[in-house]
Amino acid sequence: MHNLSRRRALSLGAALGLVSATSTTNAWAWSPAGSVAGTGTGTDPEYVWDDEVDQLVASLLDNGQVPAVNTAMASWVNNNDPLPSGLPADLTAYLQRVNKLPSWADPAKLARAADFNRCKDTYLFLLYGLGSGIMSTVIPREARSVYWSAGGANMQDRAAKTFTFGYDLAQLKGFEPTGQFVVTANKTRVVHAAVRHLLPQSPHWAAVTDERVPISNADILVTFHSLGTFVRRKLLDWKVPFSAEDQDAFLHSWQVALHLLGVRDEYIPKSWADAEAQSGQVLTPILAPTTEGIELAEDLLGLTAQVDLGVTRGFLNEFVRYVLSDEIGDWLGLKRDYASAALIRTAWPAFILFREGLSPVAPGAFYVFDQFVRALAMLFLNKGASGTTTPIVIPTGNRAAS
């Protein structure tokens, strides 16, 4: 059974471009020597959370202070905005300490990553939205935590907020004083703390999970690999020009993001080789369908009915299969459209070659692909509106049983 599981992980890892699926055991074996810290305790990140903010937010929830905090934090958007007045003193003191870049952040690399993100946003919108977004529904812990939290009941709103996180990360000045990502990350960190307090109180979540407390450092690392590591590998597989310097800068933006989300530096990979080794242990072997994930995937793909993407649902299903694999498509019950599959597999590589100036011939489906990606981006960016920020609100409860 172990060999079968290992073969499945390796084949799925190859399909996703995550070729270093080296382990199917649950034991934490990744060395902190491969981290940005270069050293560490070796403690399994599955049992590491975010203790200080977890205690702060639990107190806010228990004392009924969250609505007032949400009101106060609504105007806190840009990185150089002053911390809002009206926050409890202990929360203000905490935010004053963490609302800044780590000492090892490299402004030049962050600026280069932002420039790369803007140049390649066509592919990034697609890979983050249809690739990573749908992959999250076959990460069992993530799917169950999302489904049974308050955000799971309104997937369009949650998708907009998730997309905004990536959008702020990719902005040209996202990490600079006039950008928004540092604030976005800290608000997200506070929301995670609330979910860690609330979800264990849900009997529905408790009945299906194998965790005592959700969103551990390990869970956040899994999410990173479904985003950054997956996207980088897919860009390489698609032969999108991606210099070593741009790859290093892209990783650095994610390293800083992980730090801002409360992941200990001893778990943050220092190189793409280290990231792929970690991904092979923590992401690829755990991918599997769940009842909650299947419903979330249908919710996400069903959102496209509200915005004209210029394509059929069959085309959308086949693009998910193309990006993620037929195995994941089968798990999610995505109906086949073989004509669309043939078009995608022949025209998408030609679309990339033309866009990158590597071929003078535009594929006949160029306009279809171009409009599809643009519409998909706007669908998730603030519910299809043109706004540039989506409010991040601390929840006060969980999803009720359907």
Coordinates of C-alpha atoms in Angstrom, one line a residue:
M1 CA 0.0 0.0 0.0
H2 CA 2.9 2.4 0.8
N3 CA 4.5 1.8 -2.6
L4 CA 1.1 2.4 -4.3
S5 CA 0.7 5.6 -2.4
R6 CA 4.2 6.7 -3.2
R7 CA 3.7 6.0 -7.0
R8 CA 0.4 7.9 -6.9
A9 CA 2.1 10.9 -5.2
L10 CA 5.0 10.8 -7.7
S11 CA 2.7 10.6 -10.7
L12 CA 0.4 13.4 -9.4
G13 CA 3.5 15.5 -8.5
A14 CA 4.8 15.1 -12.0
A15 CA 1.4 16.1 -13.5
L16 CA 1.4 19.3 -11.3
G17 CA 5.0 20.0 -12.1
L18 CA 5.9 19.3 -8.4
V19 CA 8.4 16.7 -9.4
S20 CA 10.1 16.3 -6.0
A21 CA 7.4 14.2 -4.3
T22 CA 10.0 12.3 -2.3
S23 CA 8.0 11.2 0.8
T24 CA 4.6 10.0 1.7
T25 CA 5.2 9.7 5.4
N26 CA 3.7 12.1 7.9
A27 CA 6.9 12.6 9.9
W28 CA 8.4 16.0 9.6
A29 CA 11.8 15.4 8.0
W30 CA 12.7 18.7 6.3
S31 CA 15.9 20.2 7.7
P32 CA 16.0 23.8 9.0
A33 CA 19.4 24.1 7.3
G34 CA 17.3 24.7 4.1
S35 CA 15.5 27.7 5.6
V36 CA 16.1 31.4 5.5
A37 CA 17.1 31.1 9.2
G38 CA 19.6 28.4 8.4
T39 CA 19.0 26.7 11.7
G40 CA 16.1 25.8 14.0
T41 CA 14.6 23.4 16.5
G42 CA 13.4 20.9 14.1
T43 CA 9.9 21.0 15.7
D44 CA 7.2 19.7 13.5
P45 CA 5.4 22.8 12.2
E46 CA 2.1 20.9 12.4
Y47 CA 2.2 21.7 16.1
V48 CA 3.3 25.3 15.8
W49 CA 0.7 28.1 15.6
D50 CA 0.9 31.8 16.3
D51 CA 0.6 31.9 20.1
E52 CA 0.7 35.7 20.9
V53 CA -1.9 36.8 18.4
D54 CA -4.0 33.7 19.0
Q55 CA -4.3 34.6 22.7
L56 CA -5.0 38.3 21.8
V57 CA -7.8 37.5 19.3
A58 CA -9.3 34.8 21.5
S59 CA -9.7 37.4 24.2
L60 CA -11.3 39.9 21.7
L61 CA -13.8 37.3 20.6
D62 CA -14.7 36.1 24.1
N63 CA -15.2 39.7 25.3
G64 CA -17.3 40.8 22.3
Q65 CA -14.7 43.4 21.1
V66 CA -14.3 42.2 17.5
P67 CA -17.1 44.3 15.9
A68 CA -15.5 47.5 17.3
V69 CA -12.0 46.3 16.1
N70 CA -13.4 45.6 12.6
T71 CA -14.8 49.1 12.5
A72 CA -11.5 50.6 13.6
M73 CA -9.4 48.6 11.2
A74 CA -11.6 49.4 8.1
S75 CA -9.6 52.6 7.3
W76 CA -6.2 50.8 7.8
V77 CA -5.2 50.0 4.2
N78 CA -1.8 51.3 3.1
N79 CA 1.5 50.2 4.6
N80 CA 2.3 53.7 5.8
D81 CA -1.2 54.3 7.3
P82 CA -1.0 54.9 11.1
L83 CA -2.4 52.2 13.2
P84 CA -6.1 53.0 13.7
S85 CA -7.2 54.6 17.0
G86 CA -9.8 52.7 19.0
L87 CA -7.9 49.4 19.0
P88 CA -7.3 47.7 22.4
A89 CA -3.9 48.6 23.7
D90 CA -2.5 45.1 23.6
L91 CA -3.5 44.6 20.0
T92 CA -2.0 48.0 19.1
A93 CA 1.3 47.0 20.9
Y94 CA 1.4 43.7 19.0
L95 CA 0.7 45.3 15.6
Q96 CA 3.4 47.9 16.2
R97 CA 5.9 45.1 16.5
V98 CA 4.9 42.9 13.6
N99 CA 3.7 45.5 11.0
K100 CA 7.0 45.8 9.3
L101 CA 9.3 43.9 6.9
P102 CA 11.8 41.4 8.4
S103 CA 15.4 42.6 8.7
W104 CA 16.4 40.2 6.0
A105 CA 13.9 41.6 3.4
D106 CA 15.7 42.8 0.2
P107 CA 13.9 45.8 -1.3
A108 CA 15.6 45.3 -4.7
K109 CA 14.4 41.7 -4.9
L110 CA 10.9 42.7 -3.8
A111 CA 10.8 45.4 -6.5
R112 CA 12.1 42.9 -9.1
A113 CA 9.4 40.4 -8.1
A114 CA 6.7 43.0 -8.5
D115 CA 8.0 43.9 -11.9
F116 CA 8.0 40.3 -13.0
N117 CA 4.5 39.8 -11.6
R118 CA 3.1 42.7 -13.6
C119 CA 4.8 41.5 -16.8
K120 CA 3.5 37.9 -16.4
D121 CA 0.1 38.7 -14.8
T122 CA -1.8 36.9 -17.6
Y123 CA -0.3 33.6 -16.5
L124 CA -0.4 34.4 -12.8
F125 CA -4.1 35.3 -12.8
L126 CA -4.8 32.0 -14.5
L127 CA -2.5 29.8 -12.3
Y128 CA -3.5 31.4 -9.0
G129 CA -7.2 31.4 -9.9
L130 CA -7.8 28.2 -11.7
G131 CA -4.7 26.3 -10.6
S132 CA -4.0 27.2 -6.9
G133 CA -7.6 28.1 -6.2
I134 CA -9.0 24.8 -7.3
M135 CA -6.1 22.9 -5.9
S136 CA -7.0 24.2 -2.5
T137 CA -10.3 22.2 -2.7
V138 CA -8.3 19.0 -2.8
I139 CA -6.1 19.9 0.2
P140 CA -8.3 18.1 2.8
R141 CA -7.5 20.2 5.8
E142 CA -7.8 23.5 3.9
A143 CA -11.0 22.5 2.2
R144 CA -12.7 21.5 5.4
S145 CA -11.4 24.5 7.3
V146 CA -12.6 26.9 4.6
Y147 CA -16.0 25.1 4.2
W148 CA -16.9 25.1 7.9
S149 CA -15.6 28.6 8.7
A150 CA -17.8 31.7 8.1
G151 CA -16.1 32.4 4.8
G152 CA -17.1 29.1 3.3
A153 CA -20.8 30.1 3.2
N154 CA -20.0 32.9 0.7
M155 CA -17.3 31.7 -1.7
Q156 CA -17.5 34.7 -4.0
D157 CA -16.6 37.0 -1.1
R158 CA -13.9 34.7 0.1
A159 CA -12.5 34.3 -3.4
A160 CA -12.3 38.1 -3.8
K161 CA -10.4 38.4 -0.5
T162 CA -8.1 35.6 -1.4
F163 CA -7.4 37.1 -4.8
T164 CA -6.8 40.5 -3.2
F165 CA -4.1 38.9 -1.0
G166 CA -2.3 37.8 -4.1
Y167 CA -3.1 41.0 -6.0
D168 CA -1.5 43.1 -3.2
L169 CA 1.5 40.8 -3.1
A170 CA 2.0 41.3 -6.9
Q171 CA 1.6 45.1 -6.9
L172 CA 4.6 47.1 -8.1
K173 CA 4.9 48.8 -4.7
G174 CA 3.1 46.2 -2.6
F175 CA 5.9 46.0 0.1
E176 CA 6.7 49.7 0.0
P177 CA 5.1 52.4 2.3
T178 CA 2.5 53.3 -0.3
G179 CA 1.6 49.7 -1.0
Q180 CA -0.9 47.5 0.9
F181 CA 0.6 44.0 1.3
V182 CA 2.1 44.4 4.7
V183 CA -1.2 45.5 6.1
T184 CA -3.1 42.9 4.1
A185 CA -0.8 40.2 5.5
N186 CA -1.2 41.4 9.1
K187 CA -5.0 41.6 8.8
T188 CA -5.0 38.0 7.4
R189 CA -2.8 36.9 10.3
V190 CA -5.4 38.3 12.7
V191 CA -8.2 36.5 10.8
H192 CA -6.3 33.3 11.0
A193 CA -6.1 33.7 14.8
A194 CA -9.8 34.1 14.9
V195 CA -10.4 31.0 12.9
R196 CA -8.1 29.0 15.1
H197 CA -10.3 30.0 18.1
L198 CA -13.6 29.6 16.4
L199 CA -13.4 26.4 14.3
P200 CA -12.6 24.1 17.2
Q201 CA -16.0 25.1 18.6
S202 CA -17.8 23.8 15.4
P203 CA -19.1 20.3 15.9
H204 CA -19.3 20.0 12.1
W205 CA -15.6 20.8 11.6
A206 CA -14.6 18.6 14.6
A207 CA -16.5 15.7 13.1
V208 CA -14.4 15.6 9.8
T209 CA -11.0 17.0 10.7
D210 CA -7.8 15.3 11.9
E211 CA -6.6 18.5 13.6
R212 CA -7.1 19.9 17.0
V213 CA -6.4 23.5 15.9
P214 CA -6.4 24.6 12.2
I215 CA -4.0 26.8 10.3
S216 CA -0.7 25.6 11.8
N217 CA 2.6 26.7 10.4
A218 CA 2.5 23.5 8.4
D219 CA -0.9 24.3 6.9
I220 CA 0.3 27.7 5.8
L221 CA 3.4 26.1 4.2
V222 CA 1.1 23.7 2.3
T223 CA -0.9 26.7 1.0
F224 CA 2.4 28.4 -0.1
H225 CA 3.4 25.4 -2.1
S226 CA 0.0 25.2 -3.7
L227 CA 0.6 28.9 -4.8
G228 CA 4.3 29.9 -5.2
T229 CA 6.0 26.6 -5.7
F230 CA 3.2 25.3 -8.0
V231 CA 3.1 28.5 -10.1
R232 CA 6.9 28.7 -10.5
R233 CA 7.1 25.1 -11.7
K234 CA 4.1 25.6 -14.1
L235 CA 5.7 28.7 -15.6
L236 CA 8.9 26.7 -16.3
D237 CA 6.9 23.8 -17.7
W238 CA 5.0 26.2 -20.0
K239 CA 8.4 27.6 -21.1
V240 CA 7.5 31.1 -20.1
P241 CA 10.8 33.1 -20.0
F242 CA 11.7 33.1 -16.3
S243 CA 15.3 34.1 -15.5
A244 CA 17.2 32.8 -12.5
E245 CA 17.2 36.3 -11.1
D246 CA 13.4 36.6 -11.5
Q247 CA 12.9 33.2 -10.0
D248 CA 14.9 34.2 -7.0
A249 CA 13.0 37.5 -6.6
F250 CA 9.7 35.7 -6.9
L251 CA 10.7 33.3 -4.1
H252 CA 11.9 36.2 -2.0
S253 CA 8.5 37.9 -2.2
W254 CA 6.9 34.7 -0.9
Q255 CA 9.5 34.3 1.8
V256 CA 8.6 37.7 3.2
A257 CA 4.9 37.0 2.8
L258 CA 5.3 33.8 4.9
H259 CA 7.2 35.7 7.6
L260 CA 4.4 38.3 7.7
L261 CA 1.8 35.6 8.1
G262 CA 3.5 34.2 11.2
V263 CA 5.5 31.3 9.8
R264 CA 8.7 30.9 11.7
D265 CA 11.8 31.6 9.6
E266 CA 13.2 28.1 10.3
Y267 CA 10.4 26.7 8.1
I268 CA 10.7 29.2 5.2
P269 CA 12.7 27.6 2.3
K270 CA 15.8 29.6 1.3
S271 CA 15.9 28.3 -2.3
W272 CA 13.6 26.8 -4.8
A273 CA 15.4 23.4 -4.4
D274 CA 14.6 23.5 -0.7
A275 CA 11.0 24.6 -1.5
E276 CA 10.5 21.7 -3.9
A277 CA 11.9 19.2 -1.4
Q278 CA 9.5 20.6 1.3
S279 CA 6.6 20.6 -1.1
G280 CA 7.2 17.0 -2.0
Q281 CA 6.9 16.0 1.6
V282 CA 4.0 18.2 2.7
L283 CA 1.8 18.9 -0.3
T284 CA 1.7 16.3 -3.1
P285 CA 1.1 13.2 -0.9
I286 CA -1.9 14.7 1.0
L287 CA -4.0 15.8 -2.1
A288 CA -7.3 14.0 -2.0
P289 CA -11.0 14.7 -2.6
T290 CA -13.4 15.5 0.2
T291 CA -17.1 16.2 0.3
E292 CA -16.5 19.8 1.4
G293 CA -13.8 20.3 -1.3
I294 CA -16.0 19.0 -4.1
E295 CA -18.7 21.5 -3.1
L296 CA -16.3 24.3 -2.8
A297 CA -14.8 23.6 -6.2
E298 CA -18.3 23.6 -7.8
D299 CA -19.1 26.9 -6.0
L300 CA -15.9 28.5 -7.3
L301 CA -16.4 27.3 -10.9
G302 CA -20.0 28.2 -10.7
L303 CA -19.1 31.8 -10.0
T304 CA -18.1 32.2 -13.6
A305 CA -21.8 32.0 -14.6
Q306 CA -22.1 35.5 -13.1
V307 CA -19.4 37.0 -15.4
D308 CA -19.2 36.4 -19.1
L309 CA -15.8 34.8 -19.6
G310 CA -16.5 34.2 -23.3
V311 CA -16.1 30.4 -22.9
T312 CA -18.3 27.5 -22.0
R313 CA -18.3 25.6 -18.6
G314 CA -16.8 22.7 -20.5
F315 CA -13.9 24.8 -21.6
L316 CA -13.4 26.0 -18.0
N317 CA -13.5 22.4 -16.7
E318 CA -10.9 21.4 -19.3
F319 CA -8.6 24.2 -18.4
V320 CA -8.7 23.1 -14.8
R321 CA -7.8 19.6 -16.0
Y322 CA -5.0 21.0 -18.2
V323 CA -3.5 23.0 -15.3
L324 CA -4.0 20.5 -12.5
S325 CA -4.4 17.0 -14.0
D326 CA -7.1 14.7 -15.1
E327 CA -6.9 12.9 -11.8
I328 CA -7.9 16.0 -9.9
G329 CA -10.5 16.7 -12.5
D330 CA -12.0 13.3 -11.9
W331 CA -11.9 13.7 -8.2
L332 CA -14.0 16.9 -8.6
G333 CA -16.4 15.4 -11.1
L334 CA -15.6 17.9 -13.8
K335 CA -17.4 16.8 -16.9
R336 CA -15.4 16.3 -20.0
D337 CA -15.4 18.5 -23.1
Y338 CA -13.0 16.8 -25.5
A339 CA -13.2 19.5 -28.2
S340 CA -12.2 22.2 -25.6
A341 CA -9.5 19.9 -24.3
A342 CA -8.0 19.5 -27.8
L343 CA -8.1 23.3 -28.4
I344 CA -6.4 24.1 -25.1
R345 CA -3.7 21.6 -25.5
T346 CA -2.8 22.8 -28.9
A347 CA -3.6 26.5 -28.8
W348 CA -2.4 27.5 -25.3
P349 CA 1.3 26.7 -25.9
A350 CA 1.0 28.7 -29.2
F351 CA -0.7 31.6 -27.2
I352 CA 2.3 31.7 -24.8
L353 CA 4.8 31.7 -27.7
F354 CA 3.0 34.6 -29.4
R355 CA 2.6 36.6 -26.2
E356 CA 6.2 36.2 -25.3
G357 CA 7.4 37.3 -28.8
L358 CA 8.8 33.8 -29.5
S359 CA 6.5 33.3 -32.5
P360 CA 5.1 35.7 -35.1
V361 CA 2.0 33.7 -35.5
A362 CA -1.0 34.3 -33.3
P363 CA -3.2 31.2 -32.7
G364 CA -6.7 31.4 -34.0
A365 CA -7.9 31.2 -30.4
F366 CA -5.7 34.1 -29.2
Y367 CA -8.7 36.4 -28.5
V368 CA -10.6 33.7 -26.7
F369 CA -7.7 33.0 -24.3
D370 CA -6.9 36.7 -23.8
Q371 CA -10.5 37.7 -22.9
F372 CA -10.9 34.6 -20.8
V373 CA -7.9 35.4 -18.6
R374 CA -8.9 39.1 -18.2
A375 CA -12.5 38.2 -17.3
L376 CA -11.3 35.6 -14.8
A377 CA -9.1 38.1 -13.1
M378 CA -11.9 40.7 -12.8
L379 CA -14.3 38.0 -11.5
F380 CA -12.1 37.4 -8.4
L381 CA -10.8 41.0 -8.0
N382 CA -13.4 42.5 -5.7
K383 CA -16.4 40.5 -7.1
G384 CA -15.8 41.7 -10.7
A385 CA -15.8 45.4 -9.8
S386 CA -12.8 47.7 -10.4
G387 CA -12.0 48.4 -6.8
T388 CA -8.5 47.9 -5.6
T389 CA -9.0 46.6 -2.1
T390 CA -11.4 44.1 -0.5
P391 CA -12.1 44.6 3.2
I392 CA -10.7 41.8 5.4
V393 CA -13.0 41.3 8.4
I394 CA -12.4 39.3 11.5
P395 CA -15.1 36.7 11.8
T396 CA -17.2 36.2 14.9
G397 CA -18.6 32.7 14.2
N398 CA -18.5 29.6 12.0
R399 CA -20.6 28.4 9.1
A400 CA -23.9 27.0 10.2
A401 CA -24.9 23.5 9.1
S402 CA -26.6 23.5 5.7

